[in-house]
PDB file of C-alpha atoms in Angstrom:
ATOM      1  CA  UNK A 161      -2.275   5.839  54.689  1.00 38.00           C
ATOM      2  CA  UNK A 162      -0.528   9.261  54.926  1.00 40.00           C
ATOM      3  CA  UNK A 163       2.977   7.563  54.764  1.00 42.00           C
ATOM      4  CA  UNK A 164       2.442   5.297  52.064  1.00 40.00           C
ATOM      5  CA  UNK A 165       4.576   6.679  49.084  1.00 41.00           C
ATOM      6  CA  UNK A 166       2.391   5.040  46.129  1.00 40.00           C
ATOM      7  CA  UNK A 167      -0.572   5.248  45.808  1.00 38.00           C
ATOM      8  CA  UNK A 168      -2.979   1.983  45.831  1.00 36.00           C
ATOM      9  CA  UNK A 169      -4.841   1.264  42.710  1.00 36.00           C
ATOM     10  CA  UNK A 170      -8.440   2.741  42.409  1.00 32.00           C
ATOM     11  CA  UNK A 171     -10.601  -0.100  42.804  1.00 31.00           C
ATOM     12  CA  UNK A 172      -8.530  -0.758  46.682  1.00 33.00           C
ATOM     13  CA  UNK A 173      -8.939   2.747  47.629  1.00 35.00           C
ATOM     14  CA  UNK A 174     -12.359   2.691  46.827  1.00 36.00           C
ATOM     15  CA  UNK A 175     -13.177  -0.214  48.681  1.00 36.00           C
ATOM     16  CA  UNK A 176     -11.436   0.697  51.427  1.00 37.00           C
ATOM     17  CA  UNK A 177     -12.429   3.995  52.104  1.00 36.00           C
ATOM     18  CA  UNK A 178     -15.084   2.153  54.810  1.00 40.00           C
ATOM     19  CA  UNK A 179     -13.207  -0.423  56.724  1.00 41.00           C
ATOM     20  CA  UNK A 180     -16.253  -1.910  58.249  1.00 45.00           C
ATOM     21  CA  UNK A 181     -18.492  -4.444  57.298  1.00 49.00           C
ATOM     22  CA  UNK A 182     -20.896  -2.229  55.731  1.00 54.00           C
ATOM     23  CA  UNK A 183     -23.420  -1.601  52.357  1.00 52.00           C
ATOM     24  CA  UNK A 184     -20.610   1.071  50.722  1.00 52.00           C
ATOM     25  CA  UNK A 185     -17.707  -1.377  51.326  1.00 50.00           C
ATOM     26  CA  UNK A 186     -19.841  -4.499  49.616  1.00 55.00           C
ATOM     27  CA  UNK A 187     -21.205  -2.277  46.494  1.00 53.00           C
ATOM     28  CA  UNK A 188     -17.209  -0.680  46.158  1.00 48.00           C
ATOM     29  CA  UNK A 189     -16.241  -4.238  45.932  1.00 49.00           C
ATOM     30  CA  UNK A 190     -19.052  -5.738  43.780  1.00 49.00           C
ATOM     31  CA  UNK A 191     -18.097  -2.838  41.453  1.00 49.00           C
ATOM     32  CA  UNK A 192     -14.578  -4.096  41.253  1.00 43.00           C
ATOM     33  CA  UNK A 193     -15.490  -7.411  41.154  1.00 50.00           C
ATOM     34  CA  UNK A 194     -17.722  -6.742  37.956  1.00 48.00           C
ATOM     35  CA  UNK A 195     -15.312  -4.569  36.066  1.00 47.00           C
ATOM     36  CA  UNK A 196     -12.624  -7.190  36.602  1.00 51.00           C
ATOM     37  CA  UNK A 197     -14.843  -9.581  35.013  1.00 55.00           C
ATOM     38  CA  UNK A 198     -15.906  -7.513  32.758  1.00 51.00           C
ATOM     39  CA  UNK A 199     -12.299  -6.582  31.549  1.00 53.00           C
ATOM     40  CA  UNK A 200     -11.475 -10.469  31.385  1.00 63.00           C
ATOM     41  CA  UNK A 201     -14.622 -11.401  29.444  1.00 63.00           C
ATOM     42  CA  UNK A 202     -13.689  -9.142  26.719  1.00 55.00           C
ATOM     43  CA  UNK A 203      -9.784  -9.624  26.150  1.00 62.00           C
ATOM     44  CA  UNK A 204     -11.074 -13.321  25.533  1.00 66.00           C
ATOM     45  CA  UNK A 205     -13.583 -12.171  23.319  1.00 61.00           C
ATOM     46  CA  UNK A 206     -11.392 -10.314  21.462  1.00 63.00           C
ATOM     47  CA  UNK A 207      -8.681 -13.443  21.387  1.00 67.00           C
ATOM     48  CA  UNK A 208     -11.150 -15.647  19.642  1.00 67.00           C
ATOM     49  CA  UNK A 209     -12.114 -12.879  17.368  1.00 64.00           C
ATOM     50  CA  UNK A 210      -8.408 -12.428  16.718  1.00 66.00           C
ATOM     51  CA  UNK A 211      -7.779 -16.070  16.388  1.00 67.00           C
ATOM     52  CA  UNK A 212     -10.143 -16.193  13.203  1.00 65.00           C
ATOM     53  CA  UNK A 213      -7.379 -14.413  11.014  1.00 63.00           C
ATOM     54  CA  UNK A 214      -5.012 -17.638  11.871  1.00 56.00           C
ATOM     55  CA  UNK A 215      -7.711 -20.105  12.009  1.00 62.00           C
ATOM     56  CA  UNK A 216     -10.711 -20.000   9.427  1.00 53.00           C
ATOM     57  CA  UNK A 217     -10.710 -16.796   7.958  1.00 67.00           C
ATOM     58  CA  UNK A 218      -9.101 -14.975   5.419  1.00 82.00           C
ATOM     59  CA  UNK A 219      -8.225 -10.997   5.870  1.00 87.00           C
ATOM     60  CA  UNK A 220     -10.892 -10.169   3.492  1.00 87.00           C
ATOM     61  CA  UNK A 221     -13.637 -12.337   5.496  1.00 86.00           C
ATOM     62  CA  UNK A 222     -12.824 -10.988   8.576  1.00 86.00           C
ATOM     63  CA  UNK A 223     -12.876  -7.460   7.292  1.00 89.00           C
ATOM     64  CA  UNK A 224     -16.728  -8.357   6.390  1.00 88.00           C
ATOM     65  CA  UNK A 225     -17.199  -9.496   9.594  1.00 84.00           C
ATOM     66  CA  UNK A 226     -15.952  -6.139  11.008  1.00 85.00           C
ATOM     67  CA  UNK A 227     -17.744  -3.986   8.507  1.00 89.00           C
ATOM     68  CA  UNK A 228     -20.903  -6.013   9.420  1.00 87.00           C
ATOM     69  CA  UNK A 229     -20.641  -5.383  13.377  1.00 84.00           C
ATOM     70  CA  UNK A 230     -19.799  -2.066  12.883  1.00 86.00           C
ATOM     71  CA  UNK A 231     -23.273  -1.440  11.693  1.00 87.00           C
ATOM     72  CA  UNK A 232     -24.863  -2.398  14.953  1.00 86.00           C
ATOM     73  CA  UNK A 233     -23.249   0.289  16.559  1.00 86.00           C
ATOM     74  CA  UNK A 234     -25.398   3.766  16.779  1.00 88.00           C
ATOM     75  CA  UNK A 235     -24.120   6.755  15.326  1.00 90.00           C
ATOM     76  CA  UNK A 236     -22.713   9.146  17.958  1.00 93.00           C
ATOM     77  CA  UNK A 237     -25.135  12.159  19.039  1.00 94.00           C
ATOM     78  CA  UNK A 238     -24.335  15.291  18.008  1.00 97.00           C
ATOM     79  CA  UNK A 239     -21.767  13.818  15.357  1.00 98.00           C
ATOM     80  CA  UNK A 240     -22.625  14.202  11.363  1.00 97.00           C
ATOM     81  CA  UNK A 241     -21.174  11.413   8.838  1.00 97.00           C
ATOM     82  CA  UNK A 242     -20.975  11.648   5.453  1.00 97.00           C
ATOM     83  CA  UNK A 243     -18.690   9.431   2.842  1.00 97.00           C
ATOM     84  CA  UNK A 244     -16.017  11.442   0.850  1.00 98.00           C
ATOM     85  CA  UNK A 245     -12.526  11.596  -0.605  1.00 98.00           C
ATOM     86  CA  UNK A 246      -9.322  13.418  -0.292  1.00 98.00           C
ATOM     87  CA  UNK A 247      -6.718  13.422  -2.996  1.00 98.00           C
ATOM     88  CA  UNK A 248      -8.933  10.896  -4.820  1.00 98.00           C
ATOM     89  CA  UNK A 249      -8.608   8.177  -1.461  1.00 98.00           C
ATOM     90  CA  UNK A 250     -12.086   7.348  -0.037  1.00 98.00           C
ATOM     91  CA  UNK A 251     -12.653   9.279   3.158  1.00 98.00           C
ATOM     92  CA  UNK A 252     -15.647  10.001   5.490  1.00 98.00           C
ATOM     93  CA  UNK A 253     -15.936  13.233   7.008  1.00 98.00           C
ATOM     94  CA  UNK A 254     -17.320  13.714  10.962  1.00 98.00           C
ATOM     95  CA  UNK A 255     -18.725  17.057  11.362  1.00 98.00           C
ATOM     96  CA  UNK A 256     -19.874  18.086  15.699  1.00 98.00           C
ATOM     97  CA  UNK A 257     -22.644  20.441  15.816  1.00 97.00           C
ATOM     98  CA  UNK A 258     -21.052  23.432  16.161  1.00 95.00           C
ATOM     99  CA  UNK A 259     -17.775  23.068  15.363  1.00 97.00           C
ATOM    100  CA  UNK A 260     -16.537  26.058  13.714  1.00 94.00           C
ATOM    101  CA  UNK A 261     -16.046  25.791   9.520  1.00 93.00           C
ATOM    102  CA  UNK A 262     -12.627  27.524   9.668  1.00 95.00           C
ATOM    103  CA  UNK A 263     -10.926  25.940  12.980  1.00 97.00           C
ATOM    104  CA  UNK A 264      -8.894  22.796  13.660  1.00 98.00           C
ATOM    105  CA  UNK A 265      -9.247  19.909  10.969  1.00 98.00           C
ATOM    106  CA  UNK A 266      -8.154  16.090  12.161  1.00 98.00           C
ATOM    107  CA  UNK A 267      -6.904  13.709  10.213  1.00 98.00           C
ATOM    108  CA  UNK A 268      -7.455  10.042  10.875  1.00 98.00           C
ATOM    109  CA  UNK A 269      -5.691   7.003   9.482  1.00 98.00           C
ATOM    110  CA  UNK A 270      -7.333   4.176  11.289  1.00 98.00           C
ATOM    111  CA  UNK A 271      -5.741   1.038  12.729  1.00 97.00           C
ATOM    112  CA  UNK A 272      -6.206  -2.901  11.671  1.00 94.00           C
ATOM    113  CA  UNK A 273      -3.160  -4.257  11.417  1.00 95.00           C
ATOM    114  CA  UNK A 274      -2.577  -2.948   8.065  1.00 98.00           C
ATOM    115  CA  UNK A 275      -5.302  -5.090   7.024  1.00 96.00           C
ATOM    116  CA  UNK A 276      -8.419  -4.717   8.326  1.00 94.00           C
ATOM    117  CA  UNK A 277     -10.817  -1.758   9.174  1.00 94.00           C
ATOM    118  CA  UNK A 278     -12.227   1.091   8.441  1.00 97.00           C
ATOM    119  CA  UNK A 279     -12.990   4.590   9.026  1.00 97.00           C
ATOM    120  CA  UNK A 280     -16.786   3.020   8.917  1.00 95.00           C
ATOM    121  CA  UNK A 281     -15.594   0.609  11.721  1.00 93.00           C
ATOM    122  CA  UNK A 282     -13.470   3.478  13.953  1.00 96.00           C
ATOM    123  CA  UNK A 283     -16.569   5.667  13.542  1.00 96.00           C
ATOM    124  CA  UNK A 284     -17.262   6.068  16.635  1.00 94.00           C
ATOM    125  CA  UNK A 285     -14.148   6.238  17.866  1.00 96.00           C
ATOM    126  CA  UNK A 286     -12.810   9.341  15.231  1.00 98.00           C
ATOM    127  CA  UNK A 287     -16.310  10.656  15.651  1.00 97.00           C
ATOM    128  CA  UNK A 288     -15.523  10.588  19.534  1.00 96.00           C
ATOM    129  CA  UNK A 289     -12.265  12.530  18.807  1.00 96.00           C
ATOM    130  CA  UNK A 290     -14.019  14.972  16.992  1.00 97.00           C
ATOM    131  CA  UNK A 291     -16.475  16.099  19.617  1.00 96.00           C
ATOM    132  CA  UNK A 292     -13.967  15.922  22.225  1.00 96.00           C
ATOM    133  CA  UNK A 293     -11.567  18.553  20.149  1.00 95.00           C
ATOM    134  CA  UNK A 294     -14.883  19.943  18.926  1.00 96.00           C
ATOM    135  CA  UNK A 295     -13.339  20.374  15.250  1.00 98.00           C
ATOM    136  CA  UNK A 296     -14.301  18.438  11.861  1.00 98.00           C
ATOM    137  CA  UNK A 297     -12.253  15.237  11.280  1.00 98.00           C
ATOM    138  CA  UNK A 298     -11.895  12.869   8.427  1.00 98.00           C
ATOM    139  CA  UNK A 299     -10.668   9.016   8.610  1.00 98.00           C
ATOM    140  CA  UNK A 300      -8.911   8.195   5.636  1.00 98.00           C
ATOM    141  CA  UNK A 301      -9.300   4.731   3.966  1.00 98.00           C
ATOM    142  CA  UNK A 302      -6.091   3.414   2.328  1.00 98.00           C
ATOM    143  CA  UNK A 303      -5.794   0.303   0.299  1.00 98.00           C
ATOM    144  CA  UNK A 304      -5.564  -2.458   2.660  1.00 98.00           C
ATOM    145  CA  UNK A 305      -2.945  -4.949   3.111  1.00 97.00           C
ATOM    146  CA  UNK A 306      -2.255  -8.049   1.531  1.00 96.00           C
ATOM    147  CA  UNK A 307      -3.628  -7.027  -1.532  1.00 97.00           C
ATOM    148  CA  UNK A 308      -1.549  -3.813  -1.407  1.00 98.00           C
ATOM    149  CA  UNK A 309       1.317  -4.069   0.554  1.00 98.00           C
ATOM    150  CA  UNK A 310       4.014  -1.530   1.806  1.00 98.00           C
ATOM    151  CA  UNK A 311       4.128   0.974   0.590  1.00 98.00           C
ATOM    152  CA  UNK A 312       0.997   1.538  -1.077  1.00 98.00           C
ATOM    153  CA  UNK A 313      -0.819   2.640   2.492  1.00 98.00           C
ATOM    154  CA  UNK A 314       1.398   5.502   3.008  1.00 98.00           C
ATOM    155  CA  UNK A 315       1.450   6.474  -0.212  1.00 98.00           C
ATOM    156  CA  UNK A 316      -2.309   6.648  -0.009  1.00 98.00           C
ATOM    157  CA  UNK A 317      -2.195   8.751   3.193  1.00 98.00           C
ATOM    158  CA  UNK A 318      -0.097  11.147   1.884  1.00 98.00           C
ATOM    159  CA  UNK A 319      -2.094  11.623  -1.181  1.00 98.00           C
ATOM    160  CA  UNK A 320      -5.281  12.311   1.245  1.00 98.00           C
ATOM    161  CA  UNK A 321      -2.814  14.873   2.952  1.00 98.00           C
ATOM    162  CA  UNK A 322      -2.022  16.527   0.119  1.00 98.00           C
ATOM    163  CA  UNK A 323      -5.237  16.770  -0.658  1.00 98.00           C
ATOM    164  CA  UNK A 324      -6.306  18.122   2.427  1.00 98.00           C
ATOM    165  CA  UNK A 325      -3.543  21.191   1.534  1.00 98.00           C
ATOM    166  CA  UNK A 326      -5.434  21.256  -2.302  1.00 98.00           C
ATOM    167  CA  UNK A 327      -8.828  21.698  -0.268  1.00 97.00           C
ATOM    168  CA  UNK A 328      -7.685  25.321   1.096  1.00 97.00           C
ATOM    169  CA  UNK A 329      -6.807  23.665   4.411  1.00 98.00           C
ATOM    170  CA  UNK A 330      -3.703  25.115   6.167  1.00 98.00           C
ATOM    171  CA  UNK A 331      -1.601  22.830   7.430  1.00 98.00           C
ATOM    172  CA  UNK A 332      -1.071  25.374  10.615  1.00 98.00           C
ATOM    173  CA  UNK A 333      -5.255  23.924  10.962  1.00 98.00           C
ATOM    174  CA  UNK A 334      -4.132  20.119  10.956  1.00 98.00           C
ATOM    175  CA  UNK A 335      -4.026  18.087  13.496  1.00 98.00           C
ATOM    176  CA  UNK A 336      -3.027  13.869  11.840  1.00 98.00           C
ATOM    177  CA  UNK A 337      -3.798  11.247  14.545  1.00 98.00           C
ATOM    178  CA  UNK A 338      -3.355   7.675  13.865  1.00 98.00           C
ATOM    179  CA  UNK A 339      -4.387   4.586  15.992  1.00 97.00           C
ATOM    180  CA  UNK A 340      -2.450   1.389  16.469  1.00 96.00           C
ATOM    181  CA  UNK A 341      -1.251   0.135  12.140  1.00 98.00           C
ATOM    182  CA  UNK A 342      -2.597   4.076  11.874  1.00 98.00           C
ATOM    183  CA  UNK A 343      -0.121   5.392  13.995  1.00 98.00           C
ATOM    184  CA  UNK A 344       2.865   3.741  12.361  1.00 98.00           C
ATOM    185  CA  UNK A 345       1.051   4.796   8.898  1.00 98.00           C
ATOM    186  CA  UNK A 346       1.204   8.764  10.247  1.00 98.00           C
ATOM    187  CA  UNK A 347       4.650   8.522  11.456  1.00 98.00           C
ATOM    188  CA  UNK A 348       5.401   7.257   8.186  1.00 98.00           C
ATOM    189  CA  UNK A 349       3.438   9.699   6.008  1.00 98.00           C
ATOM    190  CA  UNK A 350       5.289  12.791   8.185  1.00 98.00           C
ATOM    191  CA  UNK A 351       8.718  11.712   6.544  1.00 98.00           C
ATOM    192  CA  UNK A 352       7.561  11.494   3.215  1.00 98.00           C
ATOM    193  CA  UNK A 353       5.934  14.848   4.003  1.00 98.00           C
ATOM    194  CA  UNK A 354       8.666  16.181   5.359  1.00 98.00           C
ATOM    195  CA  UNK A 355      10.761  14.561   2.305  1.00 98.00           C
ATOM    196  CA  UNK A 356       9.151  16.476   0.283  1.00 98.00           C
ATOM    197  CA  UNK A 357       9.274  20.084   1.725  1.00 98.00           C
ATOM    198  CA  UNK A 358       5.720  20.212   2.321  1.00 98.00           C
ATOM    199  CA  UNK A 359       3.858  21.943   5.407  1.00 98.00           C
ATOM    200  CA  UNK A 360       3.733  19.699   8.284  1.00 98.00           C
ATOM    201  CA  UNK A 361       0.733  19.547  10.274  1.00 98.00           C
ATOM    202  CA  UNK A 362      -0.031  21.569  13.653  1.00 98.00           C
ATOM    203  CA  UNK A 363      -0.335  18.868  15.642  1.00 97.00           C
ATOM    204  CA  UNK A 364       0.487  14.863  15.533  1.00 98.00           C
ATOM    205  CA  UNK A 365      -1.786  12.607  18.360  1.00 97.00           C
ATOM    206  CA  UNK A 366      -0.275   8.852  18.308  1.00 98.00           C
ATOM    207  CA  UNK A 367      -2.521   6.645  20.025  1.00 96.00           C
ATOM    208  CA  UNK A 368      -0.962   3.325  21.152  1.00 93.00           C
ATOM    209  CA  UNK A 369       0.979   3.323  17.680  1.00 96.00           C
ATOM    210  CA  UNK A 370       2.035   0.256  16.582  1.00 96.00           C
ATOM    211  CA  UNK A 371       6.251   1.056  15.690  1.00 95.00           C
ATOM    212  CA  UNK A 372       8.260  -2.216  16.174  1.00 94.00           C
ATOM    213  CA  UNK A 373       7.005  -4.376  13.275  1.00 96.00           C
ATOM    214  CA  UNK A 374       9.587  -6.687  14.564  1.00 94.00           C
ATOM    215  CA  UNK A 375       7.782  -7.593  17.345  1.00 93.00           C
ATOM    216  CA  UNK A 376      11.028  -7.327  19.510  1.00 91.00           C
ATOM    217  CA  UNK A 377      10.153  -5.479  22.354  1.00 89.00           C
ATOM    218  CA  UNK A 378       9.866  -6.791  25.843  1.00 90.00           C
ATOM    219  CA  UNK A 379       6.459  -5.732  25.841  1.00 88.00           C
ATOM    220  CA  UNK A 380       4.946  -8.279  23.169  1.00 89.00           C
ATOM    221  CA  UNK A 381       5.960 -11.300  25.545  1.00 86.00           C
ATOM    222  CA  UNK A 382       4.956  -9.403  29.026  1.00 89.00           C
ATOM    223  CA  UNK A 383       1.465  -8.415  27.832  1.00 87.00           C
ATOM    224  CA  UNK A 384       0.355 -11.322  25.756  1.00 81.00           C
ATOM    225  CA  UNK A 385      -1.522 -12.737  28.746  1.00 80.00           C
ATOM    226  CA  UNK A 386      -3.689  -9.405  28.855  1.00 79.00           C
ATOM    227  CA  UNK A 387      -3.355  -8.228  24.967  1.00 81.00           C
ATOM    228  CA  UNK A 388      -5.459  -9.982  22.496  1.00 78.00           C
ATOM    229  CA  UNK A 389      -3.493  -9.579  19.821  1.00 83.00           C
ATOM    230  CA  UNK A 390      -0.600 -12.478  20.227  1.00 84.00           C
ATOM    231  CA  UNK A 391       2.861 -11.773  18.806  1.00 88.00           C
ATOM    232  CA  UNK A 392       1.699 -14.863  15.816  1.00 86.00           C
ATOM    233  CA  UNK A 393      -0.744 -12.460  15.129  1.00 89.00           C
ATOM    234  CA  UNK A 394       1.092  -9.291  15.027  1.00 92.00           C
ATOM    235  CA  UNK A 395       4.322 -11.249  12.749  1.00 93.00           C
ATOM    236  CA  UNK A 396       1.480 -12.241  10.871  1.00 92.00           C
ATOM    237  CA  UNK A 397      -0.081  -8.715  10.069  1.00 94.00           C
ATOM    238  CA  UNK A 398       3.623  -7.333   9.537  1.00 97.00           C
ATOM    239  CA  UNK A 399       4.097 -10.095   7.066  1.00 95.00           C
ATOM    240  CA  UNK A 400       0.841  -8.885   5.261  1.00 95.00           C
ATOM    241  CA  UNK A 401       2.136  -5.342   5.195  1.00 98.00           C
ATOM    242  CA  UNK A 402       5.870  -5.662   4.558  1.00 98.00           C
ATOM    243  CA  UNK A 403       5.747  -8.832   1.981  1.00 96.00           C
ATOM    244  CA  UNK A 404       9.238  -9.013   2.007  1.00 93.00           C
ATOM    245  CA  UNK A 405      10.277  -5.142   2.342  1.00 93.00           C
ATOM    246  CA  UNK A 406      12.283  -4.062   4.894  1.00 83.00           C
TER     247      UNK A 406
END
């Protein structure tokens, strides 16, 4: 294997670390074998949840839904919650044990598709965020789309910003993050900040941000078979959002 130049994929090289017929090999490869089906079983999940949007439910049912499963989910050890708001938009503050009052501060806006979510429903994920950067971090809840449509969002976002700066918050202490419909939102929100000669923040994390509302890139088509949200689905969350804007 020393003169291969790439590298196989982790679930071959750990099954074929033992090339014999033996107990290592057989649990490497059930491993794989469960994970695969594992992996498979969910993106179809998530595909019929998806399909619910399109099919039987409204936006506003589904965010029920959401906010309803949400609550099954334990609250992250070590993690505090509690419900706030910043520049008079509902927020919800995650606090680790021990992180430090004065250090880093970071600034959710959540994903959904413009539409749907939460910071209640990302919980655990910005609460995950928070202990890994062991700082206090806040998920911002802007109006949802299609009951308020571009730009109403941003200009929610950017109020909670601003009032981040009002709370005595440098913006040097700021890190914005933004998942996915949040990720677009924070790109967004950093020109109108930037617009408007105000501080930008420290530090900008993008995760899988969700930039071609067009639904143009190559990507859309060559992932559909493993993404569960389909390119109807996405055109039909931009059309939420945009309602005609460009």
């Amino acid at each position: 294997s020393g003169g291969r130049k790439h590298r196989s994929p982790f679930w071959v090289s750990a099954a074929s670390r033992c090339s014999c017929a033996c107990p290592a090999r057989e649990s490497a490869n059930k491993r794989v074998m469960a994970s695969r089906s594992g992996t498979t079983a969910m993106v179809r999940t998530l595909k019929r949840a998806a399909r619910t949007v399109t099919d039987h439910r409204s936006p506003i049912q589904t965010r029920v839904a959401l906010e309803n499963l949400s609550r099954l989910a334990p609250p992250v050890r070590g993690v505090s919650q509690r419900p706030g708001s910043l520049g008079g938009v509902p927020a919800r503050w995650f606090t680790p044990h021990g992180a430090h009052a004065q250090g880093p501060v970071l600034m959710h806006i959540h994903g959904g598709g413009f539409a749907l979510c939460s910071s209640h429903v990302h919980a655990t994920f910005i609460s995950e965020l928070a202990r890994a950067i062991n700082c206090r971090a806040v998920g911002i809840d802007y109006r949802l789309a299609p009951e308020h449509p571009f730009p109403l969002p941003i200009e929610d976002c950017y109020s909670a910003y601003l009032g981040l700066l009002d709370s005595g918050v440098d913006a040097s202490r700021i890190i914005l993050s933004g998942d996915s419909a949040g990720g677009n939102l924070a790109l967004a929100m950093l020109q109108r900040v930037r617009a408007s000669g105000k501080p930008l923040p420290r530090l900008v994390i993008l995760l899988s941000p969700w930039v071609d509302l067009e639904c143009r890139g190559d990507s859309v088509q060559f992932n559909d078979p493993y993404d569960y949200l389909s390119r109807d689905l996405l055109e039909l969350f931009a059309a939420y959002y945009l309602q005609g804007a460009d």
